[in-house]
């Protein structure tokens, strides 16, 4: 979204704790490998390829309503088909297992009043997942809104949007309160809408929405970690100490806003140089982050439903 990109640029130019290093941008662009460009879901442990059209939209809506804030000690992990997964992959594995076991987790009626025990069973891992109650509220909201405003059909989201990414994004942030993701910097609002943008991008893989290039990257905690790896994001000594010692940064703190805004602006600067869309670069960087390096610094810790 153009206004988000411009606001992110403005915050980047005023940031006190975070800066973008142009030499890091150059390094990334020189090492960029177009052959590795793929949608992030192509690497998911559960494939949605065999789902019907509406089931795919329902699946992606459910996933993006409850995909946030996986960090903790110990980290929440899921066993699926003989392998251990954490983070977003663990959430995909959990939803996939639920579908394979016959749970109606793509049915709006079921979602709107899903028993707490059912969701606990679906997300059962080595430890309790953080922010469980918030996930329960969000998944119920998805079902309720689809029933009340879209005649119980996820496909009607696409019909109402007329296959336009900008309209679908607007529907999500206006009709589903749980997708709200607004921060403030110098008393000025900036709407990041990470999960709403990711849902639009994910849906567009099959639906081929118009205006998809209007999306920005998704400001989470993995992208800035990878951008720091490349020397693109530079932190002040004080902020680096906080992040490297895994000290929590409160949601809405100016440091968190600076990290997220500079992440978005850095992706926009990369986009200008290599010509790929923000969503494509987002997925490329995120998948790079799934390759763990011994030299990696920690990601910033913020307890939030935004990402």
PDB file of C-alpha atoms in Angstrom:
ATOM      1  CA  UNK A   1       0.000   0.000   0.000  1.00  0.00           C
ATOM      2  CA  UNK A   2       1.490   3.296  -1.160  1.00  0.00           C
ATOM      3  CA  UNK A   3       0.699   5.233   2.016  1.00  0.00           C
ATOM      4  CA  UNK A   4       2.336   2.533   4.157  1.00  0.00           C
ATOM      5  CA  UNK A   5       5.480   2.592   2.025  1.00  0.00           C
ATOM      6  CA  UNK A   6       5.709   6.377   2.269  1.00  0.00           C
ATOM      7  CA  UNK A   7       5.099   6.352   6.029  1.00  0.00           C
ATOM      8  CA  UNK A   8       7.731   3.663   6.486  1.00  0.00           C
ATOM      9  CA  UNK A   9      10.189   5.789   4.508  1.00  0.00           C
ATOM     10  CA  UNK A  10       9.394   8.828   6.651  1.00  0.00           C
ATOM     11  CA  UNK A  11       9.981   6.899   9.876  1.00  0.00           C
ATOM     12  CA  UNK A  12      13.179   5.412   8.463  1.00  0.00           C
ATOM     13  CA  UNK A  13      14.517   8.891   7.788  1.00  0.00           C
ATOM     14  CA  UNK A  14      13.777   9.948  11.389  1.00  0.00           C
ATOM     15  CA  UNK A  15      14.815   6.766  13.180  1.00  0.00           C
ATOM     16  CA  UNK A  16      17.137   7.070  16.147  1.00  0.00           C
ATOM     17  CA  UNK A  17      17.921   3.407  16.917  1.00  0.00           C
ATOM     18  CA  UNK A  18      17.770   1.776  13.466  1.00  0.00           C
ATOM     19  CA  UNK A  19      19.300   2.727  10.135  1.00  0.00           C
ATOM     20  CA  UNK A  20      19.554   1.210   6.664  1.00  0.00           C
ATOM     21  CA  UNK A  21      23.064   0.665   5.316  1.00  0.00           C
ATOM     22  CA  UNK A  22      23.179   1.205   1.508  1.00  0.00           C
ATOM     23  CA  UNK A  23      26.187  -1.116   1.234  1.00  0.00           C
ATOM     24  CA  UNK A  24      24.058  -3.893   2.707  1.00  0.00           C
ATOM     25  CA  UNK A  25      21.406  -3.256   0.067  1.00  0.00           C
ATOM     26  CA  UNK A  26      24.080  -3.519  -2.627  1.00  0.00           C
ATOM     27  CA  UNK A  27      25.421  -6.762  -1.151  1.00  0.00           C
ATOM     28  CA  UNK A  28      21.948  -8.300  -1.074  1.00  0.00           C
ATOM     29  CA  UNK A  29      21.141  -7.278  -4.644  1.00  0.00           C
ATOM     30  CA  UNK A  30      24.460  -8.661  -5.949  1.00  0.00           C
ATOM     31  CA  UNK A  31      23.859 -11.997  -4.236  1.00  0.00           C
ATOM     32  CA  UNK A  32      20.148 -12.153  -5.130  1.00  0.00           C
ATOM     33  CA  UNK A  33      19.387 -15.417  -6.936  1.00  0.00           C
ATOM     34  CA  UNK A  34      16.177 -15.234  -9.027  1.00  0.00           C
ATOM     35  CA  UNK A  35      16.121 -19.027  -9.331  1.00  0.00           C
ATOM     36  CA  UNK A  36      15.419 -19.214  -5.587  1.00  0.00           C
ATOM     37  CA  UNK A  37      12.331 -17.006  -5.850  1.00  0.00           C
ATOM     38  CA  UNK A  38       9.276 -19.003  -4.800  1.00  0.00           C
ATOM     39  CA  UNK A  39       6.171 -18.478  -2.746  1.00  0.00           C
ATOM     40  CA  UNK A  40       6.877 -19.238   0.878  1.00  0.00           C
ATOM     41  CA  UNK A  41       4.029 -21.770   1.091  1.00  0.00           C
ATOM     42  CA  UNK A  42       5.829 -23.970  -1.432  1.00  0.00           C
ATOM     43  CA  UNK A  43       8.038 -25.086   1.473  1.00  0.00           C
ATOM     44  CA  UNK A  44       5.199 -25.743   3.940  1.00  0.00           C
ATOM     45  CA  UNK A  45       5.079 -29.188   5.593  1.00  0.00           C
ATOM     46  CA  UNK A  46       1.365 -29.346   4.699  1.00  0.00           C
ATOM     47  CA  UNK A  47       0.446 -28.740   1.068  1.00  0.00           C
ATOM     48  CA  UNK A  48      -2.885 -27.129   0.213  1.00  0.00           C
ATOM     49  CA  UNK A  49      -2.664 -28.101  -3.462  1.00  0.00           C
ATOM     50  CA  UNK A  50      -5.254 -30.865  -3.105  1.00  0.00           C
ATOM     51  CA  UNK A  51      -7.815 -28.679  -1.332  1.00  0.00           C
ATOM     52  CA  UNK A  52     -10.774 -27.302  -3.252  1.00  0.00           C
ATOM     53  CA  UNK A  53     -10.788 -23.609  -4.178  1.00  0.00           C
ATOM     54  CA  UNK A  54     -12.941 -22.459  -1.263  1.00  0.00           C
ATOM     55  CA  UNK A  55     -11.123 -24.767   1.128  1.00  0.00           C
ATOM     56  CA  UNK A  56      -7.843 -23.078   0.208  1.00  0.00           C
ATOM     57  CA  UNK A  57      -9.264 -19.638   0.971  1.00  0.00           C
ATOM     58  CA  UNK A  58     -10.658 -20.934   4.263  1.00  0.00           C
ATOM     59  CA  UNK A  59      -7.352 -22.585   5.151  1.00  0.00           C
ATOM     60  CA  UNK A  60      -5.344 -19.432   4.463  1.00  0.00           C
ATOM     61  CA  UNK A  61      -7.838 -17.316   6.401  1.00  0.00           C
ATOM     62  CA  UNK A  62      -7.658 -19.621   9.410  1.00  0.00           C
ATOM     63  CA  UNK A  63      -3.876 -19.815   9.281  1.00  0.00           C
ATOM     64  CA  UNK A  64      -3.336 -16.064   9.026  1.00  0.00           C
ATOM     65  CA  UNK A  65      -5.823 -15.364  11.808  1.00  0.00           C
ATOM     66  CA  UNK A  66      -3.770 -17.347  14.334  1.00  0.00           C
ATOM     67  CA  UNK A  67      -0.218 -17.154  12.978  1.00  0.00           C
ATOM     68  CA  UNK A  68       1.776 -14.862  15.253  1.00  0.00           C
ATOM     69  CA  UNK A  69       4.206 -14.739  18.168  1.00  0.00           C
ATOM     70  CA  UNK A  70       5.711 -18.211  18.394  1.00  0.00           C
ATOM     71  CA  UNK A  71       8.756 -17.394  20.496  1.00  0.00           C
ATOM     72  CA  UNK A  72       9.245 -18.583  24.051  1.00  0.00           C
ATOM     73  CA  UNK A  73      11.340 -20.882  26.219  1.00  0.00           C
ATOM     74  CA  UNK A  74      11.017 -23.673  25.383  1.00  0.00           C
ATOM     75  CA  UNK A  75       9.862 -22.912  21.868  1.00  0.00           C
ATOM     76  CA  UNK A  76       6.501 -24.408  20.893  1.00  0.00           C
ATOM     77  CA  UNK A  77       7.063 -27.315  18.499  1.00  0.00           C
ATOM     78  CA  UNK A  78       4.860 -29.841  16.701  1.00  0.00           C
ATOM     79  CA  UNK A  79       5.602 -33.365  15.511  1.00  0.00           C
ATOM     80  CA  UNK A  80       4.253 -34.064  12.018  1.00  0.00           C
ATOM     81  CA  UNK A  81       5.042 -37.060   9.811  1.00  0.00           C
ATOM     82  CA  UNK A  82       8.144 -37.902  11.785  1.00  0.00           C
ATOM     83  CA  UNK A  83       9.607 -34.400  11.822  1.00  0.00           C
ATOM     84  CA  UNK A  84       9.658 -31.584  14.366  1.00  0.00           C
ATOM     85  CA  UNK A  85       8.487 -28.105  13.340  1.00  0.00           C
ATOM     86  CA  UNK A  86       8.323 -24.752  15.083  1.00  0.00           C
ATOM     87  CA  UNK A  87       6.978 -21.309  14.215  1.00  0.00           C
ATOM     88  CA  UNK A  88       4.800 -20.911  11.132  1.00  0.00           C
ATOM     89  CA  UNK A  89       5.643 -24.395   9.885  1.00  0.00           C
ATOM     90  CA  UNK A  90       4.337 -25.825  13.161  1.00  0.00           C
ATOM     91  CA  UNK A  91       1.068 -23.941  12.684  1.00  0.00           C
ATOM     92  CA  UNK A  92       0.726 -25.332   9.154  1.00  0.00           C
ATOM     93  CA  UNK A  93       1.432 -28.813  10.486  1.00  0.00           C
ATOM     94  CA  UNK A  94      -1.185 -28.360  13.225  1.00  0.00           C
ATOM     95  CA  UNK A  95      -3.916 -27.223  10.844  1.00  0.00           C
ATOM     96  CA  UNK A  96      -2.919 -29.909   8.350  1.00  0.00           C
ATOM     97  CA  UNK A  97      -3.161 -32.628  10.990  1.00  0.00           C
ATOM     98  CA  UNK A  98      -6.595 -31.332  11.996  1.00  0.00           C
ATOM     99  CA  UNK A  99      -7.824 -31.550   8.403  1.00  0.00           C
ATOM    100  CA  UNK A 100      -6.365 -35.025   7.938  1.00  0.00           C
ATOM    101  CA  UNK A 101      -8.031 -36.232  11.142  1.00  0.00           C
ATOM    102  CA  UNK A 102     -11.433 -35.008   9.957  1.00  0.00           C
ATOM    103  CA  UNK A 103     -11.862 -31.941  12.153  1.00  0.00           C
ATOM    104  CA  UNK A 104     -14.092 -29.378  10.360  1.00  0.00           C
ATOM    105  CA  UNK A 105     -11.576 -26.578  10.884  1.00  0.00           C
ATOM    106  CA  UNK A 106     -12.439 -24.994   7.526  1.00  0.00           C
ATOM    107  CA  UNK A 107     -16.162 -24.801   8.349  1.00  0.00           C
ATOM    108  CA  UNK A 108     -17.285 -21.308   9.482  1.00  0.00           C
ATOM    109  CA  UNK A 109     -20.026 -22.735  11.710  1.00  0.00           C
ATOM    110  CA  UNK A 110     -17.485 -24.829  13.578  1.00  0.00           C
ATOM    111  CA  UNK A 111     -14.930 -22.014  13.714  1.00  0.00           C
ATOM    112  CA  UNK A 112     -17.402 -19.478  15.096  1.00  0.00           C
ATOM    113  CA  UNK A 113     -17.881 -21.517  18.259  1.00  0.00           C
ATOM    114  CA  UNK A 114     -14.888 -23.830  18.298  1.00  0.00           C
ATOM    115  CA  UNK A 115     -14.540 -25.328  21.784  1.00  0.00           C
ATOM    116  CA  UNK A 116     -11.447 -24.238  23.659  1.00  0.00           C
ATOM    117  CA  UNK A 117     -10.510 -27.878  24.198  1.00  0.00           C
ATOM    118  CA  UNK A 118     -10.633 -28.559  20.456  1.00  0.00           C
ATOM    119  CA  UNK A 119      -8.203 -25.757  19.649  1.00  0.00           C
ATOM    120  CA  UNK A 120      -5.966 -26.854  22.513  1.00  0.00           C
ATOM    121  CA  UNK A 121      -5.877 -30.339  20.996  1.00  0.00           C
ATOM    122  CA  UNK A 122      -5.158 -28.959  17.512  1.00  0.00           C
ATOM    123  CA  UNK A 123      -2.272 -26.843  18.817  1.00  0.00           C
ATOM    124  CA  UNK A 124      -0.983 -29.450  21.245  1.00  0.00           C
ATOM    125  CA  UNK A 125       2.812 -29.570  21.171  1.00  0.00           C
ATOM    126  CA  UNK A 126       5.760 -29.862  23.504  1.00  0.00           C
ATOM    127  CA  UNK A 127       4.529 -26.836  25.483  1.00  0.00           C
ATOM    128  CA  UNK A 128       1.601 -24.412  25.500  1.00  0.00           C
ATOM    129  CA  UNK A 129       1.579 -22.032  22.550  1.00  0.00           C
ATOM    130  CA  UNK A 130       1.892 -18.351  23.575  1.00  0.00           C
ATOM    131  CA  UNK A 131      -1.212 -16.133  23.430  1.00  0.00           C
ATOM    132  CA  UNK A 132      -3.589 -19.080  23.159  1.00  0.00           C
ATOM    133  CA  UNK A 133      -6.692 -17.122  24.224  1.00  0.00           C
ATOM    134  CA  UNK A 134      -6.022 -14.489  21.567  1.00  0.00           C
ATOM    135  CA  UNK A 135      -5.794 -17.193  18.916  1.00  0.00           C
ATOM    136  CA  UNK A 136      -9.057 -18.693  20.139  1.00  0.00           C
ATOM    137  CA  UNK A 137     -10.781 -15.306  19.872  1.00  0.00           C
ATOM    138  CA  UNK A 138      -9.376 -14.683  16.398  1.00  0.00           C
ATOM    139  CA  UNK A 139     -10.388 -18.029  14.944  1.00  0.00           C
ATOM    140  CA  UNK A 140     -13.910 -17.621  16.322  1.00  0.00           C
ATOM    141  CA  UNK A 141     -14.073 -14.132  14.821  1.00  0.00           C
ATOM    142  CA  UNK A 142     -13.154 -15.478  11.379  1.00  0.00           C
ATOM    143  CA  UNK A 143     -16.030 -17.949  11.487  1.00  0.00           C
ATOM    144  CA  UNK A 144     -18.528 -15.459  12.900  1.00  0.00           C
ATOM    145  CA  UNK A 145     -17.795 -12.727  10.349  1.00  0.00           C
ATOM    146  CA  UNK A 146     -17.945 -15.150   7.426  1.00  0.00           C
ATOM    147  CA  UNK A 147     -21.349 -16.361   8.648  1.00  0.00           C
ATOM    148  CA  UNK A 148     -22.827 -12.946   9.408  1.00  0.00           C
ATOM    149  CA  UNK A 149     -21.460 -10.902   6.503  1.00  0.00           C
ATOM    150  CA  UNK A 150     -20.541 -13.371   3.776  1.00  0.00           C
ATOM    151  CA  UNK A 151     -23.383 -15.910   3.881  1.00  0.00           C
ATOM    152  CA  UNK A 152     -21.125 -18.528   5.434  1.00  0.00           C
ATOM    153  CA  UNK A 153     -18.918 -18.730   2.337  1.00  0.00           C
ATOM    154  CA  UNK A 154     -15.225 -17.862   2.308  1.00  0.00           C
ATOM    155  CA  UNK A 155     -15.424 -17.582  -1.473  1.00  0.00           C
ATOM    156  CA  UNK A 156     -17.619 -14.509  -1.058  1.00  0.00           C
ATOM    157  CA  UNK A 157     -14.576 -12.593   0.175  1.00  0.00           C
ATOM    158  CA  UNK A 158     -13.134 -12.971  -3.303  1.00  0.00           C
ATOM    159  CA  UNK A 159     -16.433 -12.208  -5.004  1.00  0.00           C
ATOM    160  CA  UNK A 160     -16.870  -8.982  -3.031  1.00  0.00           C
ATOM    161  CA  UNK A 161     -13.291  -7.944  -3.720  1.00  0.00           C
ATOM    162  CA  UNK A 162     -13.794  -8.437  -7.470  1.00  0.00           C
ATOM    163  CA  UNK A 163     -10.400 -10.164  -7.507  1.00  0.00           C
ATOM    164  CA  UNK A 164      -8.655  -6.947  -6.515  1.00  0.00           C
ATOM    165  CA  UNK A 165      -5.905  -7.139  -3.882  1.00  0.00           C
ATOM    166  CA  UNK A 166      -6.507  -3.576  -2.707  1.00  0.00           C
ATOM    167  CA  UNK A 167     -10.225  -4.206  -2.159  1.00  0.00           C
ATOM    168  CA  UNK A 168      -9.638  -7.538  -0.423  1.00  0.00           C
ATOM    169  CA  UNK A 169      -7.099  -5.908   1.892  1.00  0.00           C
ATOM    170  CA  UNK A 170      -9.626  -3.176   2.725  1.00  0.00           C
ATOM    171  CA  UNK A 171     -12.294  -5.797   3.489  1.00  0.00           C
ATOM    172  CA  UNK A 172      -9.982  -7.647   5.863  1.00  0.00           C
ATOM    173  CA  UNK A 173      -8.917  -4.637   7.919  1.00  0.00           C
ATOM    174  CA  UNK A 174     -12.438  -3.190   8.076  1.00  0.00           C
ATOM    175  CA  UNK A 175     -14.548  -6.313   8.661  1.00  0.00           C
ATOM    176  CA  UNK A 176     -12.176  -8.410  10.808  1.00  0.00           C
ATOM    177  CA  UNK A 177     -11.012  -6.438  13.875  1.00  0.00           C
ATOM    178  CA  UNK A 178      -8.359  -9.013  14.735  1.00  0.00           C
ATOM    179  CA  UNK A 179      -6.366  -7.970  11.661  1.00  0.00           C
ATOM    180  CA  UNK A 180      -5.839  -4.512  13.143  1.00  0.00           C
ATOM    181  CA  UNK A 181      -2.126  -3.684  13.256  1.00  0.00           C
ATOM    182  CA  UNK A 182      -1.480   0.013  13.846  1.00  0.00           C
ATOM    183  CA  UNK A 183       1.514   1.604  15.529  1.00  0.00           C
ATOM    184  CA  UNK A 184       2.373   5.200  16.386  1.00  0.00           C
ATOM    185  CA  UNK A 185       5.603   7.096  15.856  1.00  0.00           C
ATOM    186  CA  UNK A 186       5.895  10.720  16.950  1.00  0.00           C
ATOM    187  CA  UNK A 187       2.131  10.490  17.534  1.00  0.00           C
ATOM    188  CA  UNK A 188       1.563   9.644  13.858  1.00  0.00           C
ATOM    189  CA  UNK A 189      -0.251   6.381  13.021  1.00  0.00           C
ATOM    190  CA  UNK A 190       1.202   3.771  10.707  1.00  0.00           C
ATOM    191  CA  UNK A 191      -0.822   0.710   9.726  1.00  0.00           C
ATOM    192  CA  UNK A 192       1.483  -2.260   9.149  1.00  0.00           C
ATOM    193  CA  UNK A 193      -1.297  -4.874   8.794  1.00  0.00           C
ATOM    194  CA  UNK A 194       1.201  -7.714   8.521  1.00  0.00           C
ATOM    195  CA  UNK A 195      -1.266 -10.606   8.700  1.00  0.00           C
ATOM    196  CA  UNK A 196      -3.845  -8.973   6.426  1.00  0.00           C
ATOM    197  CA  UNK A 197      -1.236  -8.299   3.746  1.00  0.00           C
ATOM    198  CA  UNK A 198       0.131 -11.824   3.997  1.00  0.00           C
ATOM    199  CA  UNK A 199      -3.357 -13.297   3.650  1.00  0.00           C
ATOM    200  CA  UNK A 200      -3.976 -11.257   0.492  1.00  0.00           C
ATOM    201  CA  UNK A 201      -0.612 -12.336  -0.915  1.00  0.00           C
ATOM    202  CA  UNK A 202      -1.274 -15.991  -0.060  1.00  0.00           C
ATOM    203  CA  UNK A 203      -4.737 -15.967  -1.621  1.00  0.00           C
ATOM    204  CA  UNK A 204      -3.357 -14.350  -4.771  1.00  0.00           C
ATOM    205  CA  UNK A 205      -1.183 -17.381  -5.451  1.00  0.00           C
ATOM    206  CA  UNK A 206      -4.224 -19.180  -6.851  1.00  0.00           C
ATOM    207  CA  UNK A 207      -6.671 -16.340  -7.367  1.00  0.00           C
ATOM    208  CA  UNK A 208      -4.240 -14.090  -9.295  1.00  0.00           C
ATOM    209  CA  UNK A 209      -5.587 -10.873  -7.797  1.00  0.00           C
ATOM    210  CA  UNK A 210      -5.199  -7.556  -9.564  1.00  0.00           C
ATOM    211  CA  UNK A 211      -3.052  -4.826  -7.975  1.00  0.00           C
ATOM    212  CA  UNK A 212      -1.002  -7.359  -6.020  1.00  0.00           C
ATOM    213  CA  UNK A 213       2.102  -5.204  -6.433  1.00  0.00           C
ATOM    214  CA  UNK A 214       0.526  -2.575  -4.177  1.00  0.00           C
ATOM    215  CA  UNK A 215       1.313  -4.767  -1.159  1.00  0.00           C
ATOM    216  CA  UNK A 216       4.388  -4.028   0.920  1.00  0.00           C
ATOM    217  CA  UNK A 217       6.514  -6.594   2.705  1.00  0.00           C
ATOM    218  CA  UNK A 218       5.205  -8.072   5.946  1.00  0.00           C
ATOM    219  CA  UNK A 219       6.797  -6.481   9.010  1.00  0.00           C
ATOM    220  CA  UNK A 220       7.452  -9.422  11.320  1.00  0.00           C
ATOM    221  CA  UNK A 221      10.449 -10.578  13.360  1.00  0.00           C
ATOM    222  CA  UNK A 222      12.145 -12.879  10.806  1.00  0.00           C
ATOM    223  CA  UNK A 223      12.652 -10.331   8.016  1.00  0.00           C
ATOM    224  CA  UNK A 224      14.611  -7.829  10.142  1.00  0.00           C
ATOM    225  CA  UNK A 225      16.753 -10.672  11.477  1.00  0.00           C
ATOM    226  CA  UNK A 226      17.744 -11.650   7.923  1.00  0.00           C
ATOM    227  CA  UNK A 227      18.212  -8.024   6.841  1.00  0.00           C
ATOM    228  CA  UNK A 228      20.558  -7.603   9.790  1.00  0.00           C
ATOM    229  CA  UNK A 229      22.432 -10.720   8.624  1.00  0.00           C
ATOM    230  CA  UNK A 230      23.048  -8.993   5.293  1.00  0.00           C
ATOM    231  CA  UNK A 231      24.178  -5.791   7.005  1.00  0.00           C
ATOM    232  CA  UNK A 232      21.126  -3.947   5.683  1.00  0.00           C
ATOM    233  CA  UNK A 233      19.671  -3.081   9.080  1.00  0.00           C
ATOM    234  CA  UNK A 234      22.043  -1.520  11.592  1.00  0.00           C
ATOM    235  CA  UNK A 235      21.036  -1.117  15.233  1.00  0.00           C
ATOM    236  CA  UNK A 236      22.323   1.329  17.813  1.00  0.00           C
ATOM    237  CA  UNK A 237      24.570  -0.268  20.479  1.00  0.00           C
ATOM    238  CA  UNK A 238      21.776  -0.006  23.044  1.00  0.00           C
ATOM    239  CA  UNK A 239      19.166  -1.652  20.791  1.00  0.00           C
ATOM    240  CA  UNK A 240      21.610  -4.333  19.653  1.00  0.00           C
ATOM    241  CA  UNK A 241      22.300  -5.203  23.293  1.00  0.00           C
ATOM    242  CA  UNK A 242      18.578  -5.501  24.027  1.00  0.00           C
ATOM    243  CA  UNK A 243      17.937  -7.760  21.034  1.00  0.00           C
ATOM    244  CA  UNK A 244      21.066  -9.868  21.409  1.00  0.00           C
ATOM    245  CA  UNK A 245      20.227 -10.545  25.057  1.00  0.00           C
ATOM    246  CA  UNK A 246      16.643 -11.469  24.108  1.00  0.00           C
ATOM    247  CA  UNK A 247      15.165  -8.695  26.230  1.00  0.00           C
ATOM    248  CA  UNK A 248      11.524  -8.134  25.348  1.00  0.00           C
ATOM    249  CA  UNK A 249      10.600  -4.901  23.555  1.00  0.00           C
ATOM    250  CA  UNK A 250       7.017  -3.841  24.380  1.00  0.00           C
ATOM    251  CA  UNK A 251       4.535  -3.778  21.513  1.00  0.00           C
ATOM    252  CA  UNK A 252       4.162  -0.201  20.299  1.00  0.00           C
ATOM    253  CA  UNK A 253       7.559   0.857  21.642  1.00  0.00           C
ATOM    254  CA  UNK A 254       9.325   3.318  19.313  1.00  0.00           C
ATOM    255  CA  UNK A 255      12.155   0.816  18.841  1.00  0.00           C
ATOM    256  CA  UNK A 256       9.732  -1.817  17.575  1.00  0.00           C
ATOM    257  CA  UNK A 257       8.131   0.696  15.213  1.00  0.00           C
ATOM    258  CA  UNK A 258      11.559   1.683  13.885  1.00  0.00           C
ATOM    259  CA  UNK A 259      12.509  -1.954  13.278  1.00  0.00           C
ATOM    260  CA  UNK A 260       9.272  -2.659  11.404  1.00  0.00           C
ATOM    261  CA  UNK A 261       9.293   0.578   9.387  1.00  0.00           C
ATOM    262  CA  UNK A 262      12.934   0.216   8.365  1.00  0.00           C
ATOM    263  CA  UNK A 263      12.267  -3.388   7.377  1.00  0.00           C
ATOM    264  CA  UNK A 264       9.517  -2.274   4.995  1.00  0.00           C
ATOM    265  CA  UNK A 265      11.567   0.589   3.577  1.00  0.00           C
ATOM    266  CA  UNK A 266      14.585  -1.668   3.044  1.00  0.00           C
ATOM    267  CA  UNK A 267      12.458  -4.077   1.008  1.00  0.00           C
ATOM    268  CA  UNK A 268      11.161  -1.137  -1.049  1.00  0.00           C
ATOM    269  CA  UNK A 269      14.754  -0.055  -1.760  1.00  0.00           C
ATOM    270  CA  UNK A 270      15.605  -3.591  -2.853  1.00  0.00           C
ATOM    271  CA  UNK A 271      12.500  -3.646  -5.057  1.00  0.00           C
ATOM    272  CA  UNK A 272      13.671  -0.519  -6.865  1.00  0.00           C
ATOM    273  CA  UNK A 273      16.946  -2.230  -7.759  1.00  0.00           C
ATOM    274  CA  UNK A 274      15.887  -5.754  -8.747  1.00  0.00           C
ATOM    275  CA  UNK A 275      12.355  -5.188 -10.048  1.00  0.00           C
ATOM    276  CA  UNK A 276      10.627  -7.983  -8.139  1.00  0.00           C
ATOM    277  CA  UNK A 277       7.481  -7.199  -6.141  1.00  0.00           C
ATOM    278  CA  UNK A 278       7.597  -6.506  -2.410  1.00  0.00           C
ATOM    279  CA  UNK A 279       5.722  -9.768  -1.781  1.00  0.00           C
ATOM    280  CA  UNK A 280       8.226 -11.763  -3.841  1.00  0.00           C
ATOM    281  CA  UNK A 281      11.181 -10.219  -2.007  1.00  0.00           C
ATOM    282  CA  UNK A 282       9.349 -10.754   1.287  1.00  0.00           C
ATOM    283  CA  UNK A 283       9.052 -14.484   0.601  1.00  0.00           C
ATOM    284  CA  UNK A 284      12.648 -14.736  -0.614  1.00  0.00           C
ATOM    285  CA  UNK A 285      13.991 -13.084   2.540  1.00  0.00           C
ATOM    286  CA  UNK A 286      11.674 -15.060   4.833  1.00  0.00           C
ATOM    287  CA  UNK A 287      12.742 -18.375   3.301  1.00  0.00           C
ATOM    288  CA  UNK A 288      16.382 -17.297   3.654  1.00  0.00           C
ATOM    289  CA  UNK A 289      15.604 -16.905   7.347  1.00  0.00           C
ATOM    290  CA  UNK A 290      14.572 -20.548   7.570  1.00  0.00           C
ATOM    291  CA  UNK A 291      18.197 -21.443   6.856  1.00  0.00           C
ATOM    292  CA  UNK A 292      19.783 -21.041  10.271  1.00  0.00           C
ATOM    293  CA  UNK A 293      23.387 -19.822  10.346  1.00  0.00           C
ATOM    294  CA  UNK A 294      25.681 -20.051  13.390  1.00  0.00           C
ATOM    295  CA  UNK A 295      26.496 -16.353  12.989  1.00  0.00           C
ATOM    296  CA  UNK A 296      22.845 -15.250  13.148  1.00  0.00           C
ATOM    297  CA  UNK A 297      21.887 -12.712  15.778  1.00  0.00           C
ATOM    298  CA  UNK A 298      18.567 -13.222  17.634  1.00  0.00           C
ATOM    299  CA  UNK A 299      15.360 -11.686  16.322  1.00  0.00           C
ATOM    300  CA  UNK A 300      13.704  -8.971  18.379  1.00  0.00           C
ATOM    301  CA  UNK A 301      11.199 -10.213  20.948  1.00  0.00           C
ATOM    302  CA  UNK A 302       7.824  -8.482  21.113  1.00  0.00           C
ATOM    303  CA  UNK A 303       4.758 -10.200  22.546  1.00  0.00           C
ATOM    304  CA  UNK A 304       1.975  -9.296  20.118  1.00  0.00           C
ATOM    305  CA  UNK A 305      -0.816 -10.686  17.951  1.00  0.00           C
ATOM    306  CA  UNK A 306       0.383  -8.532  15.032  1.00  0.00           C
ATOM    307  CA  UNK A 307       3.133 -10.922  13.950  1.00  0.00           C
TER     308      UNK A 307
END
